Every structure is written in structure tokens, then in C-alpha cells.
Amino acid sequence: MTLAPEDLAYVRFLIRRDTGVVLDESKSYLIESRLRTRARAENLGTSKTLLQRMRRPDGEDLRHRLVEDILVGETQFFRDRHPFEALASTILPELIELRRDQRRLDLWSAACSTGQEPYSLAMLLQDEFPGLSGWTVRILATDFSQSVLTRAREGTYRDVEIARGLDPALRERHFRREGEGWRLTPQVRNRVQFSKVNLLEAWKGLPRMDLVLLRNVMIYFDAATRASILERIEALLRPGGTLLLGSSETLVGVETALVPTRIGRTMAYRRPV
């Protein structure tokens, strides 16, 4: 059953209010699909009944679960591959040289979903940069959804999730078979710290960063929200720090001191030293 325009508008309002994400009418199919799935999960029968419950004063938990259903997307290990090649060949070696006196790196994977991106970074550091063993290297991974963070902390993935983007050699080196899935070794899991952060709200307790991965997120925000988030990221980056966006995202039209630098197929944005 197709929902009334006012029902779809209500869900889009919730998403924008809580996360800043703007879904236009082309995403109505996604909203309707997630409403049906959530209605079945809650034994409420129809999307209309679910929406009625969500609008009640005690419907906050339902509203939050639906927003998570709609926005928490699929991801994969070493997504797009070329950003990780740029990290290995250029970005991380240059950061290591810049921070050699402090012997510290702070790396942030924002909107990390179920953890594949920060764990990919952790595997890359372990395999390619053994000389960092005496350094303080902190990988912070954040998302607005507590449920996906809980799953990410476990570091356990199904066969289909492992098969997407992960070289079999990396699977054998960094995972162990556990039940019907694969679990990352403690050496990789312990490199990543997960925390709940809504990009619209205050980023309490975040240190200055050397690297920020904010990939395939900005395309869902309006221009004002993008500008606000990028302004805060620029202030958060240490001199020489780098921002990586998704392959379809740019800083065109945004006033920033970050300098675009092409590294192979990857565009990196650096704060001048």
C-alpha cells in the first residue's frame, strides 16, 4: 500500500531532525520498504499502524529504530580500494614523518556503520606499518546508531560480508572462524575504539585528528549542514592532517583552507602545515 504524502513527509522530517540527512521524494520507496519491515518486526501489521504508534508521546524508541533502519547502510571491507592504496603509499607515510617527534596518530572513521572501514584501516596499519608498534595510534570509529556500534565492537561478520572486498589472504591472517561467521583477531579489534557521535551534535571529547574518513556521507546533507560539518572538521585537523571523502563527494562550493591533493584515483584534502 502506497503511503500518503503527509506520512512520507513525517518520516523525512524525523530523519532530517535527528541526523541532518535529507531524503528527497526519490527515496520514498526506501522509506516505505523500511516501514513495512519495521511493522513486521514489531508485530504491528501495517505501516499505518506503525506510524500511528510512532506519533504517540511514548513512540520515541520506535521513531529511533525506524531512522536507524532507513539510514544504516551496507558497507564493505576496503571499500573502493583506491583510498586505502593512497593511505598506504602516501598519506600515512607523510603523516608518520610529520608526527615522528610526537610518536602519536589520531585517526577518525566517522559514520562507520558496522565497522568495516575502521577495521580495514587497522589491518592496513598492522600489515604495512609495523614500525608504529612503539607509537600511540588511536583509531576512533563513530556512528549515530548504538545498535550498529554494538555489532561493530564484536568484530564478527557473515560469509557474505567477508566476501565483499576482503582478500582471502587478509581473511586468513586477521580472522578466525567462529560459528557460522568470521571474527577479527583481538590484535585488530583492540586497535579500534567505538563511540556514539551524531555529526549534527557537539563532538565532545574528540582529540585533534591527523586523519578523518568521512566517506559517502556528505551527499545526504544539505549545503548548510555540509558547510558546518566541514568547518568543524577543518578546525579538528592538526596541521598536515588529511580528510578523505567519498569518490563522488567534493568540497566544490565550500569555503575552506583545506588543500585538495590528487593521489592516484583519490582526492585528499589537507590542512596546510
PDB file of C-alpha atoms in Angstrom:
ATOM      1  CA  MET A   1       0.000   0.000   0.000  1.00  0.00           C
ATOM      2  CA  THR A   2       1.380   3.392  -1.000  1.00  0.00           C
ATOM      3  CA  LEU A   3       1.613   5.830   1.876  1.00  0.00           C
ATOM      4  CA  ALA A   4       0.042   9.262   1.866  1.00  0.00           C
ATOM      5  CA  PRO A   5       2.394  12.175   1.094  1.00  0.00           C
ATOM      6  CA  GLU A   6       1.972  13.516   4.628  1.00  0.00           C
ATOM      7  CA  ASP A   7       3.164  10.190   6.101  1.00  0.00           C
ATOM      8  CA  LEU A   8       6.271  10.170   3.920  1.00  0.00           C
ATOM      9  CA  ALA A   9       6.898  13.821   4.788  1.00  0.00           C
ATOM     10  CA  TYR A  10       6.658  12.971   8.502  1.00  0.00           C
ATOM     11  CA  VAL A  11       9.329  10.267   8.207  1.00  0.00           C
ATOM     12  CA  ARG A  12      11.606  12.547   6.180  1.00  0.00           C
ATOM     13  CA  PHE A  13      11.147  15.209   8.870  1.00  0.00           C
ATOM     14  CA  LEU A  14      12.209  12.754  11.601  1.00  0.00           C
ATOM     15  CA  ILE A  15      15.318  11.755   9.680  1.00  0.00           C
ATOM     16  CA  ARG A  16      16.366  15.330   8.991  1.00  0.00           C
ATOM     17  CA  ARG A  17      15.658  16.459  12.559  1.00  0.00           C
ATOM     18  CA  ASP A  18      17.617  13.635  14.159  1.00  0.00           C
ATOM     19  CA  THR A  19      20.525  13.216  11.744  1.00  0.00           C
ATOM     20  CA  GLY A  20      20.581  16.082   9.248  1.00  0.00           C
ATOM     21  CA  VAL A  21      20.155  13.656   6.369  1.00  0.00           C
ATOM     22  CA  VAL A  22      17.893  14.920   3.596  1.00  0.00           C
ATOM     23  CA  LEU A  23      15.934  12.280   1.669  1.00  0.00           C
ATOM     24  CA  ASP A  24      14.068  13.572  -1.351  1.00  0.00           C
ATOM     25  CA  GLU A  25      10.967  12.022  -2.913  1.00  0.00           C
ATOM     26  CA  SER A  26      13.069   9.637  -4.990  1.00  0.00           C
ATOM     27  CA  LYS A  27      13.770   7.737  -1.744  1.00  0.00           C
ATOM     28  CA  SER A  28      10.078   7.155  -0.980  1.00  0.00           C
ATOM     29  CA  TYR A  29      10.443   3.503  -1.990  1.00  0.00           C
ATOM     30  CA  LEU A  30      13.164   3.088   0.660  1.00  0.00           C
ATOM     31  CA  ILE A  31      11.034   4.679   3.376  1.00  0.00           C
ATOM     32  CA  GLU A  32       8.029   2.514   2.503  1.00  0.00           C
ATOM     33  CA  SER A  33      10.124  -0.665   2.412  1.00  0.00           C
ATOM     34  CA  ARG A  34      11.722   0.028   5.813  1.00  0.00           C
ATOM     35  CA  LEU A  35       8.332   0.917   7.320  1.00  0.00           C
ATOM     36  CA  ARG A  36       6.899  -2.437   6.223  1.00  0.00           C
ATOM     37  CA  THR A  37       9.915  -4.312   7.596  1.00  0.00           C
ATOM     38  CA  ARG A  38       9.787  -2.494  10.932  1.00  0.00           C
ATOM     39  CA  ALA A  39       5.990  -3.008  11.214  1.00  0.00           C
ATOM     40  CA  ARG A  40       6.505  -6.772  10.811  1.00  0.00           C
ATOM     41  CA  ALA A  41       9.359  -6.782  13.324  1.00  0.00           C
ATOM     42  CA  GLU A  42       7.142  -5.010  15.888  1.00  0.00           C
ATOM     43  CA  ASN A  43       4.107  -7.253  15.146  1.00  0.00           C
ATOM     44  CA  LEU A  44       2.095  -4.181  14.240  1.00  0.00           C
ATOM     45  CA  GLY A  45       0.705  -5.483  10.969  1.00  0.00           C
ATOM     46  CA  THR A  46       0.749  -2.437   8.711  1.00  0.00           C
ATOM     47  CA  SER A  47       2.860   0.648   8.115  1.00  0.00           C
ATOM     48  CA  LYS A  48      -0.146   2.796   9.022  1.00  0.00           C
ATOM     49  CA  THR A  49      -0.351   1.191  12.457  1.00  0.00           C
ATOM     50  CA  LEU A  50       3.390   1.672  12.940  1.00  0.00           C
ATOM     51  CA  LEU A  51       3.131   5.352  12.032  1.00  0.00           C
ATOM     52  CA  GLN A  52       0.254   5.816  14.481  1.00  0.00           C
ATOM     53  CA  ARG A  53       2.361   4.306  17.286  1.00  0.00           C
ATOM     54  CA  MET A  54       5.377   6.413  16.287  1.00  0.00           C
ATOM     55  CA  ARG A  55       3.340   9.614  16.598  1.00  0.00           C
ATOM     56  CA  ARG A  56       2.358   8.854  20.194  1.00  0.00           C
ATOM     57  CA  PRO A  57       4.278  10.511  23.065  1.00  0.00           C
ATOM     58  CA  ASP A  58       5.711   7.100  24.023  1.00  0.00           C
ATOM     59  CA  GLY A  59       6.809   6.339  20.446  1.00  0.00           C
ATOM     60  CA  GLU A  60      10.371   7.676  20.750  1.00  0.00           C
ATOM     61  CA  ASP A  61      12.001   4.226  20.649  1.00  0.00           C
ATOM     62  CA  LEU A  62      10.016   3.262  17.547  1.00  0.00           C
ATOM     63  CA  ARG A  63      10.960   6.526  15.859  1.00  0.00           C
ATOM     64  CA  HIS A  64      14.629   5.939  16.619  1.00  0.00           C
ATOM     65  CA  ARG A  65      14.563   2.333  15.365  1.00  0.00           C
ATOM     66  CA  LEU A  66      12.948   3.371  12.089  1.00  0.00           C
ATOM     67  CA  VAL A  67      15.519   6.109  11.472  1.00  0.00           C
ATOM     68  CA  GLU A  68      18.263   3.523  12.011  1.00  0.00           C
ATOM     69  CA  ASP A  69      16.510   1.075   9.670  1.00  0.00           C
ATOM     70  CA  ILE A  70      16.461   3.655   6.897  1.00  0.00           C
ATOM     71  CA  LEU A  71      19.933   5.154   7.290  1.00  0.00           C
ATOM     72  CA  VAL A  72      22.212   2.311   8.365  1.00  0.00           C
ATOM     73  CA  GLY A  73      23.523   1.121   5.022  1.00  0.00           C
ATOM     74  CA  GLU A  74      25.589  -1.727   3.689  1.00  0.00           C
ATOM     75  CA  THR A  75      29.338  -1.290   3.634  1.00  0.00           C
ATOM     76  CA  GLN A  76      32.347  -3.490   2.972  1.00  0.00           C
ATOM     77  CA  PHE A  77      35.985  -4.004   3.806  1.00  0.00           C
ATOM     78  CA  PHE A  78      38.465  -1.837   1.867  1.00  0.00           C
ATOM     79  CA  ARG A  79      35.580  -0.139   0.077  1.00  0.00           C
ATOM     80  CA  ASP A  80      36.622   1.321  -3.305  1.00  0.00           C
ATOM     81  CA  ARG A  81      40.170   0.067  -2.664  1.00  0.00           C
ATOM     82  CA  HIS A  82      41.975   3.136  -4.076  1.00  0.00           C
ATOM     83  CA  PRO A  83      41.616   5.307  -0.904  1.00  0.00           C
ATOM     84  CA  PHE A  84      43.408   2.573   1.032  1.00  0.00           C
ATOM     85  CA  GLU A  85      46.112   2.441  -1.642  1.00  0.00           C
ATOM     86  CA  ALA A  86      46.568   6.211  -1.211  1.00  0.00           C
ATOM     87  CA  LEU A  87      46.734   5.769   2.564  1.00  0.00           C
ATOM     88  CA  ALA A  88      49.410   3.087   2.267  1.00  0.00           C
ATOM     89  CA  SER A  89      51.533   4.756  -0.403  1.00  0.00           C
ATOM     90  CA  THR A  90      51.400   8.431   0.546  1.00  0.00           C
ATOM     91  CA  ILE A  91      49.043   9.722   3.235  1.00  0.00           C
ATOM     92  CA  LEU A  92      50.132   7.590   6.196  1.00  0.00           C
ATOM     93  CA  PRO A  93      53.888   7.707   5.394  1.00  0.00           C
ATOM     94  CA  GLU A  94      53.715  11.511   5.237  1.00  0.00           C
ATOM     95  CA  LEU A  95      51.739  11.702   8.484  1.00  0.00           C
ATOM     96  CA  ILE A  96      54.217   9.379  10.181  1.00  0.00           C
ATOM     97  CA  GLU A  97      57.088  11.614   9.111  1.00  0.00           C
ATOM     98  CA  LEU A  98      55.261  14.727  10.349  1.00  0.00           C
ATOM     99  CA  ARG A  99      54.476  13.161  13.745  1.00  0.00           C
ATOM    100  CA  ARG A 100      57.809  11.420  14.286  1.00  0.00           C
ATOM    101  CA  ASP A 101      58.657  13.603  17.282  1.00  0.00           C
ATOM    102  CA  GLN A 102      55.283  13.123  18.999  1.00  0.00           C
ATOM    103  CA  ARG A 103      55.003   9.426  18.015  1.00  0.00           C
ATOM    104  CA  ARG A 104      51.218   9.700  18.046  1.00  0.00           C
ATOM    105  CA  LEU A 105      48.475   9.407  15.420  1.00  0.00           C
ATOM    106  CA  ASP A 106      44.756  10.026  15.900  1.00  0.00           C
ATOM    107  CA  LEU A 107      42.541   8.665  13.127  1.00  0.00           C
ATOM    108  CA  TRP A 108      38.757   9.055  12.880  1.00  0.00           C
ATOM    109  CA  SER A 109      36.345   6.909  10.868  1.00  0.00           C
ATOM    110  CA  ALA A 110      33.084   8.874  11.024  1.00  0.00           C
ATOM    111  CA  ALA A 111      29.727   7.236  10.191  1.00  0.00           C
ATOM    112  CA  CYS A 112      31.463   3.870  10.452  1.00  0.00           C
ATOM    113  CA  SER A 113      28.303   1.709  10.327  1.00  0.00           C
ATOM    114  CA  THR A 114      29.154  -1.915  11.258  1.00  0.00           C
ATOM    115  CA  GLY A 115      32.889  -1.272  11.423  1.00  0.00           C
ATOM    116  CA  GLN A 116      34.358  -2.488   8.138  1.00  0.00           C
ATOM    117  CA  GLU A 117      36.090   0.816   7.376  1.00  0.00           C
ATOM    118  CA  PRO A 118      37.946   1.318  10.690  1.00  0.00           C
ATOM    119  CA  TYR A 119      38.867  -2.366  10.819  1.00  0.00           C
ATOM    120  CA  SER A 120      40.238  -2.108   7.267  1.00  0.00           C
ATOM    121  CA  LEU A 121      42.372   0.789   8.457  1.00  0.00           C
ATOM    122  CA  ALA A 122      43.517  -1.258  11.458  1.00  0.00           C
ATOM    123  CA  MET A 123      44.527  -4.181   9.235  1.00  0.00           C
ATOM    124  CA  LEU A 124      46.380  -1.816   6.913  1.00  0.00           C
ATOM    125  CA  LEU A 125      48.333  -0.312   9.808  1.00  0.00           C
ATOM    126  CA  GLN A 126      49.206  -3.712  11.223  1.00  0.00           C
ATOM    127  CA  ASP A 127      50.394  -5.130   7.885  1.00  0.00           C
ATOM    128  CA  GLU A 128      52.084  -2.131   6.273  1.00  0.00           C
ATOM    129  CA  PHE A 129      53.432  -0.102   9.194  1.00  0.00           C
ATOM    130  CA  PRO A 130      54.991  -2.428  11.785  1.00  0.00           C
ATOM    131  CA  GLY A 131      57.317   0.423  12.800  1.00  0.00           C
ATOM    132  CA  LEU A 132      54.377   2.050  14.616  1.00  0.00           C
ATOM    133  CA  SER A 133      54.477  -0.584  17.346  1.00  0.00           C
ATOM    134  CA  GLY A 134      56.057   1.901  19.761  1.00  0.00           C
ATOM    135  CA  TRP A 135      53.648   4.714  18.877  1.00  0.00           C
ATOM    136  CA  THR A 136      50.309   5.743  20.331  1.00  0.00           C
ATOM    137  CA  VAL A 137      47.893   5.108  17.457  1.00  0.00           C
ATOM    138  CA  ARG A 138      44.227   5.650  18.158  1.00  0.00           C
ATOM    139  CA  ILE A 139      41.520   4.706  15.651  1.00  0.00           C
ATOM    140  CA  LEU A 140      38.223   6.245  16.700  1.00  0.00           C
ATOM    141  CA  ALA A 141      35.119   4.891  14.920  1.00  0.00           C
ATOM    142  CA  THR A 142      31.771   6.639  15.404  1.00  0.00           C
ATOM    143  CA  ASP A 143      28.174   6.396  14.265  1.00  0.00           C
ATOM    144  CA  PHE A 144      24.834   7.813  15.362  1.00  0.00           C
ATOM    145  CA  SER A 145      23.387   4.296  15.788  1.00  0.00           C
ATOM    146  CA  GLN A 146      24.115   2.495  19.043  1.00  0.00           C
ATOM    147  CA  SER A 147      22.896  -0.823  17.631  1.00  0.00           C
ATOM    148  CA  VAL A 148      25.391  -0.898  14.762  1.00  0.00           C
ATOM    149  CA  LEU A 149      28.181   0.165  17.136  1.00  0.00           C
ATOM    150  CA  THR A 150      27.354  -2.746  19.400  1.00  0.00           C
ATOM    151  CA  ARG A 151      27.673  -5.096  16.461  1.00  0.00           C
ATOM    152  CA  ALA A 152      30.843  -3.411  15.208  1.00  0.00           C
ATOM    153  CA  ARG A 153      32.549  -3.882  18.586  1.00  0.00           C
ATOM    154  CA  GLU A 154      32.018  -7.633  18.284  1.00  0.00           C
ATOM    155  CA  GLY A 155      34.015  -7.700  15.037  1.00  0.00           C
ATOM    156  CA  THR A 156      32.043 -10.692  13.727  1.00  0.00           C
ATOM    157  CA  TYR A 157      30.870 -10.881  10.113  1.00  0.00           C
ATOM    158  CA  ARG A 158      28.907 -13.270   7.926  1.00  0.00           C
ATOM    159  CA  ASP A 159      30.450 -15.070   4.960  1.00  0.00           C
ATOM    160  CA  VAL A 160      28.777 -12.706   2.501  1.00  0.00           C
ATOM    161  CA  GLU A 161      30.187  -9.670   4.320  1.00  0.00           C
ATOM    162  CA  ILE A 162      33.680 -11.167   4.324  1.00  0.00           C
ATOM    163  CA  ALA A 163      33.468 -11.981   0.613  1.00  0.00           C
ATOM    164  CA  ARG A 164      32.787  -8.339  -0.314  1.00  0.00           C
ATOM    165  CA  GLY A 165      36.086  -6.522  -0.713  1.00  0.00           C
ATOM    166  CA  LEU A 166      38.305  -8.678   1.501  1.00  0.00           C
ATOM    167  CA  ASP A 167      41.258 -10.527   0.035  1.00  0.00           C
ATOM    168  CA  PRO A 168      41.295 -14.194   1.159  1.00  0.00           C
ATOM    169  CA  ALA A 169      44.853 -13.731   2.425  1.00  0.00           C
ATOM    170  CA  LEU A 170      43.672 -10.956   4.750  1.00  0.00           C
ATOM    171  CA  ARG A 171      40.829 -13.127   5.953  1.00  0.00           C
ATOM    172  CA  GLU A 172      43.231 -15.930   6.856  1.00  0.00           C
ATOM    173  CA  ARG A 173      45.621 -13.522   8.584  1.00  0.00           C
ATOM    174  CA  HIS A 174      43.183 -11.393  10.551  1.00  0.00           C
ATOM    175  CA  PHE A 175      40.043 -13.501  11.116  1.00  0.00           C
ATOM    176  CA  ARG A 176      39.162 -16.726  12.854  1.00  0.00           C
ATOM    177  CA  ARG A 177      36.172 -18.940  12.091  1.00  0.00           C
ATOM    178  CA  GLU A 178      33.569 -18.562  14.840  1.00  0.00           C
ATOM    179  CA  GLY A 179      30.263 -20.388  14.483  1.00  0.00           C
ATOM    180  CA  GLU A 180      28.784 -19.557  11.095  1.00  0.00           C
ATOM    181  CA  GLY A 181      30.803 -16.360  10.724  1.00  0.00           C
ATOM    182  CA  TRP A 182      34.282 -14.897  10.991  1.00  0.00           C
ATOM    183  CA  ARG A 183      35.643 -12.864  13.896  1.00  0.00           C
ATOM    184  CA  LEU A 184      38.547 -10.445  13.760  1.00  0.00           C
ATOM    185  CA  THR A 185      41.541 -11.252  15.908  1.00  0.00           C
ATOM    186  CA  PRO A 186      41.913  -9.328  19.179  1.00  0.00           C
ATOM    187  CA  GLN A 187      45.021  -7.621  17.726  1.00  0.00           C
ATOM    188  CA  VAL A 188      42.807  -5.888  15.133  1.00  0.00           C
ATOM    189  CA  ARG A 189      39.706  -5.385  17.288  1.00  0.00           C
ATOM    190  CA  ASN A 190      41.684  -3.758  20.079  1.00  0.00           C
ATOM    191  CA  ARG A 191      43.093  -1.125  17.720  1.00  0.00           C
ATOM    192  CA  VAL A 192      39.640   0.452  17.251  1.00  0.00           C
ATOM    193  CA  GLN A 193      37.623   2.394  19.806  1.00  0.00           C
ATOM    194  CA  PHE A 194      33.904   2.786  19.023  1.00  0.00           C
ATOM    195  CA  SER A 195      31.804   5.675  20.278  1.00  0.00           C
ATOM    196  CA  LYS A 196      28.401   7.176  19.521  1.00  0.00           C
ATOM    197  CA  VAL A 197      28.631  10.522  17.735  1.00  0.00           C
ATOM    198  CA  ASN A 198      25.860  12.317  15.856  1.00  0.00           C
ATOM    199  CA  LEU A 199      27.545  14.593  13.335  1.00  0.00           C
ATOM    200  CA  LEU A 200      24.867  17.257  13.927  1.00  0.00           C
ATOM    201  CA  GLU A 201      25.606  17.488  17.639  1.00  0.00           C
ATOM    202  CA  ALA A 202      28.636  18.561  19.666  1.00  0.00           C
ATOM    203  CA  TRP A 203      31.675  16.315  19.190  1.00  0.00           C
ATOM    204  CA  LYS A 204      32.512  16.049  22.867  1.00  0.00           C
ATOM    205  CA  GLY A 205      35.872  14.638  23.860  1.00  0.00           C
ATOM    206  CA  LEU A 206      37.320  14.247  20.362  1.00  0.00           C
ATOM    207  CA  PRO A 207      41.067  14.938  20.168  1.00  0.00           C
ATOM    208  CA  ARG A 208      42.721  16.821  17.333  1.00  0.00           C
ATOM    209  CA  MET A 209      42.902  14.460  14.360  1.00  0.00           C
ATOM    210  CA  ASP A 210      45.563  13.505  11.832  1.00  0.00           C
ATOM    211  CA  LEU A 211      43.155  11.703   9.509  1.00  0.00           C
ATOM    212  CA  VAL A 212      39.380  11.889   9.084  1.00  0.00           C
ATOM    213  CA  LEU A 213      37.484   9.412   6.912  1.00  0.00           C
ATOM    214  CA  LEU A 214      34.041  10.852   6.143  1.00  0.00           C
ATOM    215  CA  ARG A 215      33.201   8.842   3.059  1.00  0.00           C
ATOM    216  CA  ASN A 216      29.841   8.607   1.294  1.00  0.00           C
ATOM    217  CA  VAL A 217      28.097  10.644   3.978  1.00  0.00           C
ATOM    218  CA  MET A 218      28.123  14.285   2.888  1.00  0.00           C
ATOM    219  CA  ILE A 219      25.975  13.596  -0.177  1.00  0.00           C
ATOM    220  CA  TYR A 220      22.989  13.119   2.157  1.00  0.00           C
ATOM    221  CA  PHE A 221      23.255  16.541   3.829  1.00  0.00           C
ATOM    222  CA  ASP A 222      22.048  19.900   2.578  1.00  0.00           C
ATOM    223  CA  ALA A 223      24.558  22.636   1.732  1.00  0.00           C
ATOM    224  CA  ALA A 224      24.348  24.391   5.101  1.00  0.00           C
ATOM    225  CA  THR A 225      24.885  21.170   7.059  1.00  0.00           C
ATOM    226  CA  ARG A 226      27.816  20.163   4.828  1.00  0.00           C
ATOM    227  CA  ALA A 227      29.456  23.545   5.345  1.00  0.00           C
ATOM    228  CA  SER A 228      29.000  23.365   9.128  1.00  0.00           C
ATOM    229  CA  ILE A 229      30.430  19.849   9.415  1.00  0.00           C
ATOM    230  CA  LEU A 230      33.396  20.618   7.162  1.00  0.00           C
ATOM    231  CA  GLU A 231      34.176  23.784   9.118  1.00  0.00           C
ATOM    232  CA  ARG A 232      34.369  21.740  12.317  1.00  0.00           C
ATOM    233  CA  ILE A 233      36.485  19.050  10.677  1.00  0.00           C
ATOM    234  CA  GLU A 234      38.911  21.659   9.401  1.00  0.00           C
ATOM    235  CA  ALA A 235      39.266  23.033  12.936  1.00  0.00           C
ATOM    236  CA  LEU A 236      39.722  19.492  14.301  1.00  0.00           C
ATOM    237  CA  LEU A 237      42.537  18.542  11.918  1.00  0.00           C
ATOM    238  CA  ARG A 238      46.087  19.081  13.063  1.00  0.00           C
ATOM    239  CA  PRO A 239      48.413  20.896  10.639  1.00  0.00           C
ATOM    240  CA  GLY A 240      49.203  18.406   7.888  1.00  0.00           C
ATOM    241  CA  GLY A 241      46.079  16.381   8.721  1.00  0.00           C
ATOM    242  CA  THR A 242      44.025  14.864   5.919  1.00  0.00           C
ATOM    243  CA  LEU A 243      40.321  14.480   5.147  1.00  0.00           C
ATOM    244  CA  LEU A 244      39.065  11.763   2.796  1.00  0.00           C
ATOM    245  CA  LEU A 245      35.571  11.974   1.325  1.00  0.00           C
ATOM    246  CA  GLY A 246      33.700   9.528  -0.888  1.00  0.00           C
ATOM    247  CA  SER A 247      34.638   9.241  -4.554  1.00  0.00           C
ATOM    248  CA  SER A 248      31.554  11.228  -5.629  1.00  0.00           C
ATOM    249  CA  GLU A 249      31.974  13.945  -2.990  1.00  0.00           C
ATOM    250  CA  THR A 250      33.961  17.179  -3.294  1.00  0.00           C
ATOM    251  CA  LEU A 251      34.481  20.482  -1.473  1.00  0.00           C
ATOM    252  CA  VAL A 252      33.392  22.493  -4.512  1.00  0.00           C
ATOM    253  CA  GLY A 253      31.344  25.465  -3.334  1.00  0.00           C
ATOM    254  CA  VAL A 254      32.581  25.218   0.270  1.00  0.00           C
ATOM    255  CA  GLU A 255      34.880  27.865   1.698  1.00  0.00           C
ATOM    256  CA  THR A 256      37.801  26.025   3.265  1.00  0.00           C
ATOM    257  CA  ALA A 257      41.543  26.254   3.772  1.00  0.00           C
ATOM    258  CA  LEU A 258      41.920  22.531   3.088  1.00  0.00           C
ATOM    259  CA  VAL A 259      44.083  21.921   0.035  1.00  0.00           C
ATOM    260  CA  PRO A 260      42.904  19.298  -2.499  1.00  0.00           C
ATOM    261  CA  THR A 261      45.671  16.868  -3.461  1.00  0.00           C
ATOM    262  CA  ARG A 262      45.299  14.141  -6.080  1.00  0.00           C
ATOM    263  CA  ILE A 263      46.878  10.809  -5.113  1.00  0.00           C
ATOM    264  CA  GLY A 264      46.247   8.317  -7.876  1.00  0.00           C
ATOM    265  CA  ARG A 265      42.465   7.958  -8.124  1.00  0.00           C
ATOM    266  CA  THR A 266      41.927   9.508  -4.686  1.00  0.00           C
ATOM    267  CA  MET A 267      41.385  13.166  -3.831  1.00  0.00           C
ATOM    268  CA  ALA A 268      42.698  14.048  -0.378  1.00  0.00           C
ATOM    269  CA  TYR A 269      42.059  17.349   1.416  1.00  0.00           C
ATOM    270  CA  ARG A 270      44.914  18.517   3.621  1.00  0.00           C
ATOM    271  CA  ARG A 271      45.231  21.181   6.237  1.00  0.00           C
ATOM    272  CA  PRO A 272      48.419  23.151   5.460  1.00  0.00           C
ATOM    273  CA  VAL A 273      51.366  22.582   7.756  1.00  0.00           C
TER     274      VAL A 273
END
